[in-house]
Amino acid sequence: MLIVAERINTSRKYISQAISSGNVMFIQDEAKAQDLAGADYIDVNAGTFVDEEAEKLKWVINAVQEVTDKPLCIDSPDPEVIKAMVPLAKKTPMINSITLEEERLEGILPVVAEHKAKVIALCQSEESMAETFEEKVTIAGKLVEKVTSAGIPLTDLYIDPLVYPLSTNPLSAVATLNAIKKIMELFPGVHTTCGLTNVSYGLPARKLVNRAFLVSAIAHGLDSAILDPTDRNLYSALQAALVVNGRDDY
């Protein structure tokens, strides 16, 4: 189970404040905590700075790489930012993310292929974000075709079928779980991942809902997740789910 640590993201107020003020110790403490908690990749995102994204993300990457050897997940929808950041990575990174939008495919896939990086692909097209089971599986198939046609191995592709808040769509989790299972069956070698905390947005007891969804997703074949590894209850549920599903050898 590949874990992408999500905490260094400027959508979080304290991360944004730390980057704005140049508080390198705060960012480094976040990186070290996630590393020690079991992260395989450290996600780095400075998307809320918009016009300053490249500058701020470079600062974050340099800060994080001073205190951890874990590879980075470089997180931006902007192909130009991705192109500028990938050469800064000391280890082969993961790139977060592509969609079926032509600008992102044409801008990011050549970078992924050149650097032999892993890539997260969202089930999203120019027209819509996949909501139903059928839409998720259809878009996943198109993403597989685009990525493999660019010379990228299927084993480097991590498909995120997208999960929407249960507070607005009570069947979103079911659609995503079924899509995970079908995608893994249809495309042997591909991986699935998800930003699981979306599922609980707007609900009470969010952490409990997150844990329940993660356990169910693992049972449906999920083999990667974007999450907070320092949440010990969540991480413990993940480990227990792997054991129960025969994916932990003692």
Coordinates of N, CA and C in Angstrom, one line a residue:
M1 N 0.9 -1.2 0.0 CA 0.0 0.0 0.0 C 0.9 1.2 0.0
L2 N 0.8 2.0 -1.1 CA 1.6 3.2 -1.2 C 0.9 4.4 -0.6
I3 N 1.6 5.1 0.4 CA 1.0 6.2 1.1 C 1.6 7.5 0.6
V4 N 0.8 8.4 0.2 CA 1.2 9.8 -0.2 C 0.7 10.7 0.9
A5 N 1.7 11.3 1.6 CA 1.3 12.2 2.8 C 0.8 13.5 2.3
E6 N -0.3 13.9 2.8 CA -1.1 15.1 2.2 C -0.9 16.4 2.9
R7 N -0.2 16.5 4.1 CA -0.3 17.6 4.9 C 0.3 18.9 4.4
I8 N 1.4 18.8 3.6 CA 2.0 20.1 3.1 C 1.3 20.6 1.9
N9 N 0.2 21.2 2.1 CA -0.7 21.7 1.1 C -1.2 23.0 1.5
T10 N -1.1 24.0 0.7 CA -1.5 25.4 1.1 C -3.0 25.6 1.2
S11 N -3.8 24.6 0.9 CA -5.2 24.7 1.3 C -5.4 24.7 2.8
R12 N -4.4 24.2 3.5 CA -4.4 24.2 4.9 C -3.8 25.5 5.4
K13 N -4.6 26.2 6.3 CA -4.2 27.5 6.7 C -2.8 27.6 7.3
Y14 N -2.5 26.7 8.2 CA -1.2 26.9 8.8 C 0.0 26.6 7.9
I15 N -0.2 25.8 6.9 CA 0.8 25.6 5.9 C 1.0 26.8 5.1
S16 N -0.1 27.4 4.6 CA 0.0 28.7 3.9 C 0.6 29.8 4.6
Q17 N 0.3 29.9 5.9 CA 0.9 30.9 6.7 C 2.4 30.7 6.9
A18 N 2.8 29.4 7.1 CA 4.2 29.1 7.3 C 5.0 29.4 6.0
I19 N 4.5 29.1 4.9 CA 5.2 29.5 3.6 C 5.2 31.0 3.4
S20 N 4.1 31.7 3.7 CA 4.1 33.1 3.5 C 5.2 33.8 4.4
S21 N 5.3 33.3 5.6 CA 6.3 33.9 6.5 C 7.7 33.3 6.4
G22 N 7.9 32.3 5.6 CA 9.2 31.7 5.5 C 9.6 30.9 6.7
N23 N 8.6 30.3 7.3 CA 8.9 29.5 8.5 C 9.3 28.1 8.1
V24 N 10.6 28.0 7.8 CA 11.1 26.7 7.3 C 11.0 25.6 8.3
M25 N 11.2 25.9 9.6 CA 11.1 24.9 10.6 C 9.7 24.2 10.7
F26 N 8.7 25.0 10.5 CA 7.3 24.4 10.6 C 7.1 23.5 9.4
I27 N 7.5 23.8 8.2 CA 7.4 23.0 7.1 C 8.2 21.7 7.2
Q28 N 9.4 21.9 7.7 CA 10.3 20.7 7.9 C 9.8 19.8 9.0
D29 N 9.2 20.3 10.0 CA 8.6 19.5 11.1 C 7.4 18.6 10.5
E30 N 6.6 19.3 9.6 CA 5.6 18.5 9.0 C 6.1 17.4 8.1
A31 N 7.2 17.7 7.4 CA 7.8 16.6 6.5 C 8.3 15.5 7.4
K32 N 9.1 15.8 8.4 CA 9.7 14.8 9.3 C 8.6 13.9 10.0
A33 N 7.5 14.6 10.4 CA 6.5 13.8 11.1 C 5.8 12.8 10.2
Q34 N 5.6 13.2 8.9 CA 4.9 12.4 8.0 C 5.8 11.2 7.5
D35 N 7.1 11.5 7.4 CA 8.1 10.5 7.1 C 8.1 9.5 8.2
L36 N 8.3 9.9 9.4 CA 8.3 8.9 10.5 C 7.0 8.1 10.7
A37 N 5.9 8.7 10.3 CA 4.6 8.1 10.4 C 4.4 7.0 9.4
G38 N 5.2 6.9 8.4 CA 5.0 5.8 7.4 C 4.8 6.3 6.0
A39 N 4.9 7.5 5.6 CA 4.7 8.0 4.3 C 5.7 7.4 3.3
D40 N 5.3 7.1 2.1 CA 6.2 6.7 1.0 C 6.6 7.8 0.2
Y41 N 5.6 8.8 0.0 CA 5.9 10.0 -0.8 C 5.4 11.2 0.1
I42 N 6.1 12.3 0.0 CA 5.6 13.5 0.6 C 5.0 14.5 -0.4
D43 N 3.7 14.7 -0.4 CA 3.1 15.6 -1.3 C 3.5 17.1 -1.0
V44 N 3.8 17.9 -2.0 CA 4.1 19.3 -1.8 C 3.2 20.1 -2.8
N45 N 2.5 21.0 -2.2 CA 1.5 21.8 -3.0 C 1.6 23.3 -2.5
A46 N 1.6 24.2 -3.5 CA 1.6 25.6 -3.2 C 0.6 26.3 -4.1
G47 N -0.5 25.6 -4.4 CA -1.4 26.0 -5.4 C -2.2 27.3 -5.1
T48 N -2.4 27.6 -3.8 CA -3.2 28.8 -3.5 C -2.5 30.1 -3.7
F49 N -1.2 30.0 -4.0 CA -0.4 31.2 -4.2 C -0.5 31.7 -5.6
V50 N -1.1 30.9 -6.5 CA -1.4 31.3 -7.9 C -0.2 31.9 -8.6
D51 N 0.0 33.2 -8.7 CA 1.0 33.9 -9.5 C 2.4 33.6 -8.9
E52 N 2.5 33.2 -7.6 CA 3.8 32.9 -7.0 C 4.0 31.4 -6.8
E53 N 3.2 30.5 -7.4 CA 3.2 29.1 -7.1 C 4.6 28.5 -7.3
A54 N 5.2 28.8 -8.5 CA 6.5 28.1 -8.8 C 7.5 28.6 -7.7
E55 N 7.6 29.8 -7.4 CA 8.5 30.3 -6.5 C 8.4 29.7 -5.1
K56 N 7.1 29.6 -4.6 CA 6.8 29.1 -3.3 C 7.0 27.6 -3.3
L57 N 6.7 26.9 -4.3 CA 6.8 25.5 -4.4 C 8.3 25.1 -4.4
K58 N 9.1 25.8 -5.1 CA 10.6 25.6 -5.1 C 11.1 25.7 -3.7
W59 N 10.7 26.7 -2.9 CA 11.1 26.9 -1.6 C 10.7 25.7 -0.7
V60 N 9.5 25.3 -0.9 CA 9.0 24.1 -0.1 C 9.8 22.9 -0.4
I61 N 10.0 22.6 -1.7 CA 10.8 21.4 -2.1 C 12.2 21.4 -1.5
N62 N 12.8 22.5 -1.5 CA 14.2 22.6 -1.0 C 14.1 22.4 0.5
A63 N 13.1 23.0 1.2 CA 13.0 22.8 2.7 C 12.8 21.4 3.0
V64 N 11.9 20.7 2.3 CA 11.5 19.3 2.7 C 12.7 18.4 2.4
Q65 N 13.4 18.6 1.3 CA 14.4 17.7 1.0 C 15.7 17.8 1.9
E66 N 15.7 18.8 2.7 CA 16.8 19.0 3.6 C 16.6 18.0 4.8
V67 N 15.4 17.6 5.1 CA 15.1 16.8 6.3 C 14.6 15.4 6.1
T68 N 14.3 15.0 4.8 CA 13.8 13.7 4.5 C 14.3 13.2 3.2
D69 N 14.6 11.9 3.2 CA 15.0 11.2 1.9 C 13.8 10.7 1.1
K70 N 12.6 10.8 1.7 CA 11.4 10.2 1.0 C 11.2 11.0 -0.3
P71 N 10.8 10.4 -1.4 CA 10.6 11.1 -2.6 C 9.4 12.0 -2.5
L72 N 9.3 12.9 -3.4 CA 8.2 13.9 -3.4 C 7.1 13.5 -4.3
C73 N 5.9 14.0 -4.0 CA 4.8 14.0 -4.9 C 4.5 15.4 -5.3
I74 N 4.9 15.8 -6.5 CA 4.8 17.2 -6.9 C 3.4 17.5 -7.4
D75 N 2.7 18.4 -6.6 CA 1.3 18.6 -6.8 C 0.9 19.9 -7.3
S76 N 0.5 19.9 -8.6 CA 0.1 21.2 -9.3 C -0.7 20.8 -10.5
P77 N -1.7 21.6 -10.9 CA -2.4 21.3 -12.1 C -1.7 22.0 -13.3
D78 N -0.7 22.8 -13.0 CA -0.1 23.7 -14.1 C 1.1 22.9 -14.7
P79 N 1.1 22.6 -15.9 CA 2.2 21.9 -16.6 C 3.5 22.6 -16.5
E80 N 3.5 24.0 -16.6 CA 4.7 24.7 -16.5 C 5.4 24.6 -15.1
V81 N 4.5 24.6 -14.1 CA 5.1 24.5 -12.7 C 5.7 23.1 -12.6
I82 N 5.0 22.1 -13.1 CA 5.5 20.7 -13.0 C 6.9 20.6 -13.7
K83 N 6.9 21.1 -14.9 CA 8.2 21.1 -15.7 C 9.3 21.7 -14.9
A84 N 9.1 22.8 -14.2 CA 10.1 23.6 -13.5 C 10.5 22.9 -12.2
M85 N 9.6 22.1 -11.6 CA 9.9 21.5 -10.3 C 10.5 20.2 -10.4
V86 N 10.2 19.4 -11.3 CA 10.7 18.0 -11.4 C 12.2 17.9 -11.4
P87 N 12.9 18.8 -12.1 CA 14.4 18.7 -12.0 C 15.0 19.0 -10.6
L88 N 14.2 19.6 -9.7 CA 14.6 19.9 -8.4 C 14.6 18.7 -7.5
A89 N 13.8 17.7 -7.8 CA 13.6 16.5 -7.0 C 14.9 15.6 -7.0
K90 N 15.3 15.3 -5.8 CA 16.5 14.4 -5.7 C 16.3 13.0 -6.0
K91 N 15.0 12.5 -5.8 CA 14.6 11.2 -6.2 C 13.5 11.3 -7.2
T92 N 13.3 10.2 -8.0 CA 12.3 10.2 -9.0 C 10.9 10.5 -8.3
P93 N 10.2 11.5 -8.7 CA 9.0 11.9 -8.0 C 7.7 11.3 -8.6
M94 N 6.7 11.5 -7.8 CA 5.3 11.2 -8.4 C 4.8 12.6 -8.8
I95 N 3.9 12.6 -9.8 CA 3.3 13.8 -10.2 C 1.8 13.8 -10.0
N96 N 1.3 14.8 -9.4 CA -0.1 14.9 -9.1 C -0.6 16.3 -9.6
S97 N -1.3 16.3 -10.8 CA -1.9 15.2 -11.4 C -2.3 15.5 -12.8
I98 N -2.7 14.5 -13.6 CA -3.2 14.7 -14.9 C -4.7 14.4 -14.9
T99 N -5.4 14.9 -16.0 CA -6.8 14.6 -16.2 C -6.9 14.3 -17.8
L100 N -8.1 14.2 -18.3 CA -8.2 14.1 -19.7 C -8.1 15.4 -20.5
E101 N -8.0 16.5 -19.7 CA -7.9 17.8 -20.3 C -6.6 17.9 -21.2
E102 N -6.7 18.3 -22.4 CA -5.6 18.2 -23.4 C -4.4 19.0 -22.9
E103 N -4.7 20.2 -22.4 CA -3.5 21.0 -21.9 C -2.7 20.3 -20.9
R104 N -3.3 19.6 -20.0 CA -2.6 18.9 -18.9 C -1.9 17.7 -19.5
L105 N -2.6 17.0 -20.3 CA -2.0 15.8 -20.9 C -0.8 16.1 -21.7
E106 N -0.9 17.1 -22.6 CA 0.2 17.5 -23.5 C 1.4 18.1 -22.8
G107 N 1.0 18.8 -21.7 CA 2.1 19.5 -20.9 C 2.8 18.6 -19.9
I108 N 2.1 17.6 -19.3 CA 2.7 16.8 -18.2 C 3.1 15.4 -18.7
L109 N 2.4 14.8 -19.6 CA 2.9 13.4 -19.9 C 4.3 13.3 -20.4
P110 N 4.8 14.2 -21.3 CA 6.2 14.1 -21.7 C 7.2 14.2 -20.5
V111 N 6.8 15.0 -19.5 CA 7.7 15.1 -18.3 C 7.7 13.8 -17.6
V112 N 6.5 13.2 -17.4 CA 6.4 11.9 -16.7 C 7.3 10.9 -17.5
A113 N 7.1 10.8 -18.8 CA 7.9 9.8 -19.6 C 9.4 10.1 -19.5
E114 N 9.8 11.3 -19.6 CA 11.2 11.7 -19.6 C 11.9 11.3 -18.3
H115 N 11.2 11.5 -17.2 CA 11.8 11.3 -15.9 C 11.4 10.0 -15.3
K116 N 10.6 9.2 -16.0 CA 10.2 7.9 -15.5 C 9.5 8.0 -14.1
A117 N 8.7 9.0 -14.0 CA 8.0 9.3 -12.8 C 6.7 8.5 -12.7
K118 N 6.1 8.4 -11.5 CA 4.8 7.9 -11.3 C 3.8 9.1 -11.5
V119 N 2.6 8.8 -11.9 CA 1.6 9.9 -12.1 C 0.3 9.5 -11.6
I120 N -0.4 10.5 -10.9 CA -1.8 10.3 -10.5 C -2.7 10.9 -11.6
A121 N -3.7 10.2 -12.0 CA -4.6 10.6 -13.0 C -6.0 10.7 -12.4
L122 N -6.6 11.8 -12.5 CA -8.0 12.0 -12.0 C -9.0 11.7 -13.0
C123 N -10.1 11.0 -12.6 CA -11.2 10.7 -13.6 C -12.0 12.0 -13.8
Q124 N -11.4 12.8 -14.7 CA -12.0 14.1 -15.0 C -11.6 14.4 -16.4
S125 N -12.6 15.0 -17.2 CA -12.4 15.3 -18.6 C -12.6 16.8 -18.7
E126 N -12.6 17.3 -20.0 CA -12.8 18.7 -20.3 C -14.2 19.1 -19.8
E127 N -15.2 18.2 -20.0 CA -16.6 18.5 -19.7 C -17.0 18.2 -18.3
S128 N -16.4 17.3 -17.6 CA -17.0 16.9 -16.3 C -16.0 16.2 -15.4
M129 N -16.4 16.1 -14.2 CA -15.7 15.2 -13.2 C -16.6 14.0 -13.0
A130 N -16.0 12.8 -13.2 CA -16.8 11.6 -13.2 C -17.5 11.4 -11.8
E131 N -18.8 11.2 -11.9 CA -19.6 11.0 -10.7 C -20.1 9.6 -10.5
T132 N -20.6 9.0 -11.6 CA -21.2 7.7 -11.6 C -20.2 6.6 -11.8
F133 N -20.5 5.4 -11.4 CA -19.6 4.3 -11.7 C -19.2 4.2 -13.1
E134 N -20.2 4.3 -14.0 CA -19.9 4.2 -15.4 C -19.0 5.2 -15.9
E135 N -19.2 6.5 -15.5 CA -18.3 7.6 -15.9 C -16.9 7.4 -15.4
K136 N -16.7 6.9 -14.2 CA -15.4 6.7 -13.6 C -14.6 5.6 -14.4
V137 N -15.3 4.5 -14.7 CA -14.6 3.4 -15.4 C -14.3 3.8 -16.9
T138 N -15.2 4.5 -17.5 CA -15.0 5.0 -18.9 C -13.8 5.9 -19.0
I139 N -13.8 6.9 -18.1 CA -12.7 7.9 -18.1 C -11.4 7.2 -17.7
A140 N -11.4 6.3 -16.8 CA -10.2 5.5 -16.4 C -9.6 4.8 -17.6
G141 N -10.5 4.2 -18.5 CA -10.0 3.5 -19.7 C -9.3 4.5 -20.6
K142 N -9.9 5.7 -20.8 CA -9.3 6.7 -21.7 C -8.0 7.1 -21.1
L143 N -7.9 7.3 -19.8 CA -6.6 7.7 -19.2 C -5.5 6.6 -19.4
V144 N -5.9 5.4 -19.3 CA -5.0 4.3 -19.5 C -4.4 4.3 -20.9
E145 N -5.3 4.5 -21.9 CA -4.9 4.6 -23.3 C -4.0 5.8 -23.5
K146 N -4.3 7.0 -23.0 CA -3.4 8.1 -23.2 C -2.0 7.9 -22.6
V147 N -2.0 7.4 -21.3 CA -0.8 7.3 -20.6 C 0.1 6.2 -21.3
T148 N -0.4 5.1 -21.6 CA 0.4 4.0 -22.2 C 0.8 4.4 -23.6
S149 N 0.0 5.2 -24.3 CA 0.4 5.6 -25.7 C 1.6 6.6 -25.6
A150 N 1.8 7.2 -24.5 CA 2.9 8.1 -24.3 C 4.2 7.4 -23.8
G151 N 4.1 6.0 -23.8 CA 5.3 5.3 -23.4 C 5.5 5.1 -21.9
I152 N 4.4 5.4 -21.2 CA 4.5 5.3 -19.7 C 4.0 3.9 -19.3
P153 N 4.7 3.1 -18.5 CA 4.2 1.8 -18.1 C 2.9 2.0 -17.2
L154 N 2.1 1.0 -17.4 CA 0.8 1.0 -16.6 C 1.1 1.0 -15.1
T155 N 2.2 0.4 -14.8 CA 2.6 0.2 -13.3 C 3.0 1.6 -12.7
D156 N 3.2 2.6 -13.5 CA 3.5 3.9 -13.0 C 2.2 4.8 -12.9
L157 N 1.1 4.3 -13.3 CA -0.2 5.1 -13.3 C -1.0 4.8 -12.1
Y158 N -1.4 5.8 -11.4 CA -2.3 5.7 -10.2 C -3.6 6.5 -10.5
I159 N -4.7 5.7 -10.7 CA -5.9 6.3 -11.1 C -6.7 6.7 -9.9
D160 N -7.2 7.9 -9.8 CA -8.0 8.4 -8.7 C -9.5 8.5 -9.3
P161 N -10.4 7.6 -8.9 CA -11.7 7.6 -9.5 C -12.6 8.8 -9.0
L162 N -12.1 9.5 -8.0 CA -12.8 10.7 -7.4 C -13.9 10.2 -6.5
V163 N -13.9 10.7 -5.3 CA -15.0 10.5 -4.4 C -15.6 11.8 -3.9
Y164 N -16.9 12.0 -3.9 CA -17.5 13.2 -3.6 C -18.1 13.2 -2.2
P165 N -18.3 14.3 -1.6 CA -18.9 14.3 -0.2 C -20.2 13.5 -0.1
L166 N -20.3 12.7 0.9 CA -21.6 11.9 1.1 C -22.6 12.9 1.5
S167 N -22.3 14.1 2.0 CA -23.2 15.1 2.4 C -24.0 15.6 1.3
T168 N -23.5 15.5 0.1 CA -24.1 16.0 -1.1 C -24.6 14.9 -2.1
N169 N -23.9 13.8 -2.0 CA -24.3 12.6 -2.8 C -24.1 11.4 -2.0
P170 N -25.1 10.8 -1.4 CA -25.0 9.7 -0.5 C -24.6 8.4 -1.2
L171 N -24.6 8.4 -2.5 CA -24.1 7.2 -3.3 C -22.7 7.3 -3.9
S172 N -22.0 8.5 -3.6 CA -20.7 8.7 -4.1 C -19.7 7.7 -3.7
A173 N -19.7 7.3 -2.5 CA -18.7 6.3 -2.0 C -18.9 5.0 -2.7
V174 N -20.2 4.5 -2.8 CA -20.5 3.3 -3.5 C -20.0 3.3 -4.9
A175 N -20.2 4.4 -5.6 CA -19.8 4.5 -7.0 C -18.3 4.4 -7.1
T176 N -17.6 5.0 -6.2 CA -16.1 5.0 -6.2 C -15.6 3.6 -5.8
L177 N -16.1 3.0 -4.8 CA -15.7 1.7 -4.4 C -15.8 0.7 -5.6
N178 N -17.0 0.7 -6.2 CA -17.2 -0.2 -7.3 C -16.3 0.1 -8.5
A179 N -16.0 1.4 -8.7 CA -15.1 1.7 -9.8 C -13.7 1.3 -9.5
I180 N -13.2 1.4 -8.3 CA -11.9 0.9 -7.9 C -11.8 -0.6 -8.2
K181 N -12.7 -1.4 -7.8 CA -12.7 -2.8 -8.1 C -12.7 -3.1 -9.6
K182 N -13.5 -2.4 -10.4 CA -13.6 -2.7 -11.8 C -12.3 -2.2 -12.5
I183 N -11.8 -1.1 -12.2 CA -10.6 -0.6 -12.8 C -9.4 -1.5 -12.6
M184 N -9.3 -2.1 -11.3 CA -8.2 -3.0 -11.0 C -8.4 -4.3 -11.8
E185 N -9.6 -4.7 -12.1 CA -9.9 -5.9 -12.8 C -9.6 -5.7 -14.3
L186 N -10.0 -4.6 -14.9 CA -9.9 -4.3 -16.3 C -8.5 -4.1 -16.8
F187 N -7.7 -3.5 -15.9 CA -6.3 -3.0 -16.3 C -5.3 -3.6 -15.4
P188 N -4.9 -4.9 -15.5 CA -4.0 -5.5 -14.6 C -2.6 -4.7 -14.6
G189 N -2.1 -4.4 -13.5 CA -0.9 -3.6 -13.4 C -1.1 -2.2 -13.0
V190 N -2.3 -1.7 -13.3 CA -2.6 -0.3 -12.9 C -2.8 -0.2 -11.4
H191 N -2.6 1.0 -10.9 CA -2.9 1.3 -9.4 C -4.1 2.2 -9.3
T192 N -4.7 2.2 -8.1 CA -5.7 3.1 -7.8 C -5.4 3.9 -6.5
T193 N -5.8 5.1 -6.4 CA -5.5 5.9 -5.3 C -6.7 6.8 -5.0
C194 N -6.7 7.6 -3.9 CA -7.8 8.5 -3.7 C -7.4 9.5 -2.6
G195 N -8.0 10.7 -2.7 CA -8.0 11.7 -1.7 C -9.2 11.4 -0.8
L196 N -9.0 10.5 0.2 CA -10.2 10.0 0.8 C -11.0 10.9 1.7
T197 N -10.4 12.0 2.2 CA -11.1 12.9 3.1 C -12.2 13.7 2.5
N198 N -12.3 13.7 1.2 CA -13.4 14.3 0.5 C -14.7 13.7 0.9
V199 N -14.7 12.4 1.2 CA -15.9 11.6 1.4 C -16.7 12.1 2.6
S200 N -16.0 12.7 3.6 CA -16.6 13.1 4.8 C -16.9 14.5 4.9
Y201 N -16.6 15.3 3.9 CA -16.8 16.8 4.0 C -18.3 17.1 4.3
G202 N -18.4 18.0 5.3 CA -19.8 18.4 5.6 C -20.5 17.5 6.6
L203 N -19.8 16.4 7.0 CA -20.5 15.5 7.9 C -19.9 15.6 9.4
P204 N -20.6 15.1 10.4 CA -20.1 15.0 11.7 C -19.2 13.7 11.7
A205 N -18.3 13.6 12.8 CA -17.5 12.5 12.9 C -16.7 12.1 11.7
R206 N -16.1 13.2 11.1 CA -15.4 13.0 9.8 C -14.3 11.9 9.8
K207 N -13.5 11.9 10.9 CA -12.4 10.9 11.0 C -13.0 9.5 11.0
L208 N -14.1 9.3 11.6 CA -14.7 7.9 11.6 C -15.1 7.5 10.2
V209 N -15.8 8.5 9.5 CA -16.2 8.2 8.1 C -15.0 7.9 7.2
N210 N -14.0 8.7 7.4 CA -12.7 8.5 6.6 C -12.2 7.1 6.8
R211 N -12.2 6.6 8.1 CA -11.6 5.3 8.4 C -12.5 4.2 7.7
A212 N -13.8 4.4 7.8 CA -14.7 3.4 7.3 C -14.6 3.3 5.7
F213 N -14.4 4.4 5.1 CA -14.3 4.5 3.7 C -13.0 3.8 3.2
L214 N -11.9 4.1 4.0 CA -10.6 3.6 3.6 C -10.6 2.1 3.7
V215 N -11.1 1.6 4.8 CA -11.2 0.1 5.0 C -12.0 -0.5 3.8
S216 N -13.1 0.1 3.5 CA -13.9 -0.5 2.4 C -13.2 -0.4 1.1
A217 N -12.4 0.7 0.8 CA -11.7 0.8 -0.4 C -10.6 -0.2 -0.5
I218 N -9.9 -0.5 0.6 CA -8.9 -1.5 0.5 C -9.5 -2.9 0.2
A219 N -10.7 -3.1 0.7 CA -11.3 -4.4 0.4 C -11.7 -4.5 -1.0
H220 N -11.9 -3.4 -1.7 CA -12.2 -3.3 -3.1 C -11.0 -3.3 -4.0
G221 N -9.8 -3.3 -3.4 CA -8.6 -3.3 -4.2 C -7.7 -2.1 -4.2
L222 N -8.1 -1.0 -3.5 CA -7.3 0.2 -3.5 C -5.9 -0.2 -3.0
D223 N -4.9 0.3 -3.7 CA -3.5 0.0 -3.3 C -2.6 1.3 -3.1
S224 N -3.3 2.4 -3.0 CA -2.6 3.6 -2.7 C -3.6 4.6 -2.1
A225 N -3.1 5.5 -1.2 CA -4.0 6.5 -0.7 C -3.3 7.8 -0.4
I226 N -4.0 8.9 -0.6 CA -3.4 10.3 -0.3 C -4.1 10.6 1.1
L227 N -3.3 10.6 2.1 CA -3.9 10.8 3.5 C -2.9 11.4 4.4
D228 N -3.3 11.6 5.7 CA -2.5 12.1 6.7 C -2.0 10.9 7.5
P229 N -0.7 10.5 7.3 CA -0.2 9.3 8.1 C 0.0 9.5 9.6
T230 N 0.0 10.8 10.0 CA 0.1 11.1 11.4 C -1.2 10.9 12.2
D231 N -2.3 10.6 11.5 CA -3.6 10.3 12.1 C -3.5 8.8 12.5
R232 N -3.1 8.5 13.7 CA -2.8 7.1 14.1 C -4.0 6.2 14.0
N233 N -5.2 6.7 14.3 CA -6.4 5.9 14.2 C -6.6 5.5 12.7
L234 N -6.4 6.4 11.8 CA -6.6 6.2 10.4 C -5.6 5.2 9.9
Y235 N -4.3 5.4 10.3 CA -3.2 4.6 9.8 C -3.4 3.2 10.4
S236 N -3.8 3.1 11.6 CA -4.0 1.7 12.2 C -5.1 1.0 11.5
A237 N -6.2 1.7 11.1 CA -7.3 1.1 10.4 C -6.8 0.6 9.0
L238 N -5.9 1.3 8.4 CA -5.3 0.9 7.1 C -4.5 -0.4 7.3
Q239 N -3.7 -0.4 8.3 CA -2.9 -1.6 8.5 C -3.7 -2.8 8.8
A240 N -4.7 -2.6 9.7 CA -5.6 -3.8 10.0 C -6.4 -4.2 8.8
A241 N -6.8 -3.3 7.9 CA -7.5 -3.7 6.7 C -6.7 -4.5 5.8
L242 N -5.4 -4.2 5.7 CA -4.5 -4.9 4.8 C -4.3 -6.4 5.4
V243 N -4.2 -6.5 6.7 CA -4.1 -7.8 7.3 C -5.4 -8.6 7.0
V244 N -6.6 -8.1 7.2 CA -7.8 -8.8 7.1 C -8.0 -9.2 5.6
N245 N -7.5 -8.4 4.7 CA -7.7 -8.7 3.2 C -6.5 -9.5 2.6
G246 N -5.7 -10.1 3.5 CA -4.6 -10.9 3.0 C -3.5 -10.2 2.3
R247 N -3.3 -9.0 2.7 CA -2.3 -8.2 2.0 C -1.1 -7.8 2.9
D248 N -0.9 -8.5 4.0 CA 0.1 -8.3 4.9 C 0.7 -9.6 5.3
D249 N 1.9 -9.9 4.9 CA 2.6 -11.2 5.2 C 3.2 -11.2 6.6
Y250 N 2.3 -11.5 7.6 CA 2.7 -11.5 9.0 C 3.4 -10.2 9.5

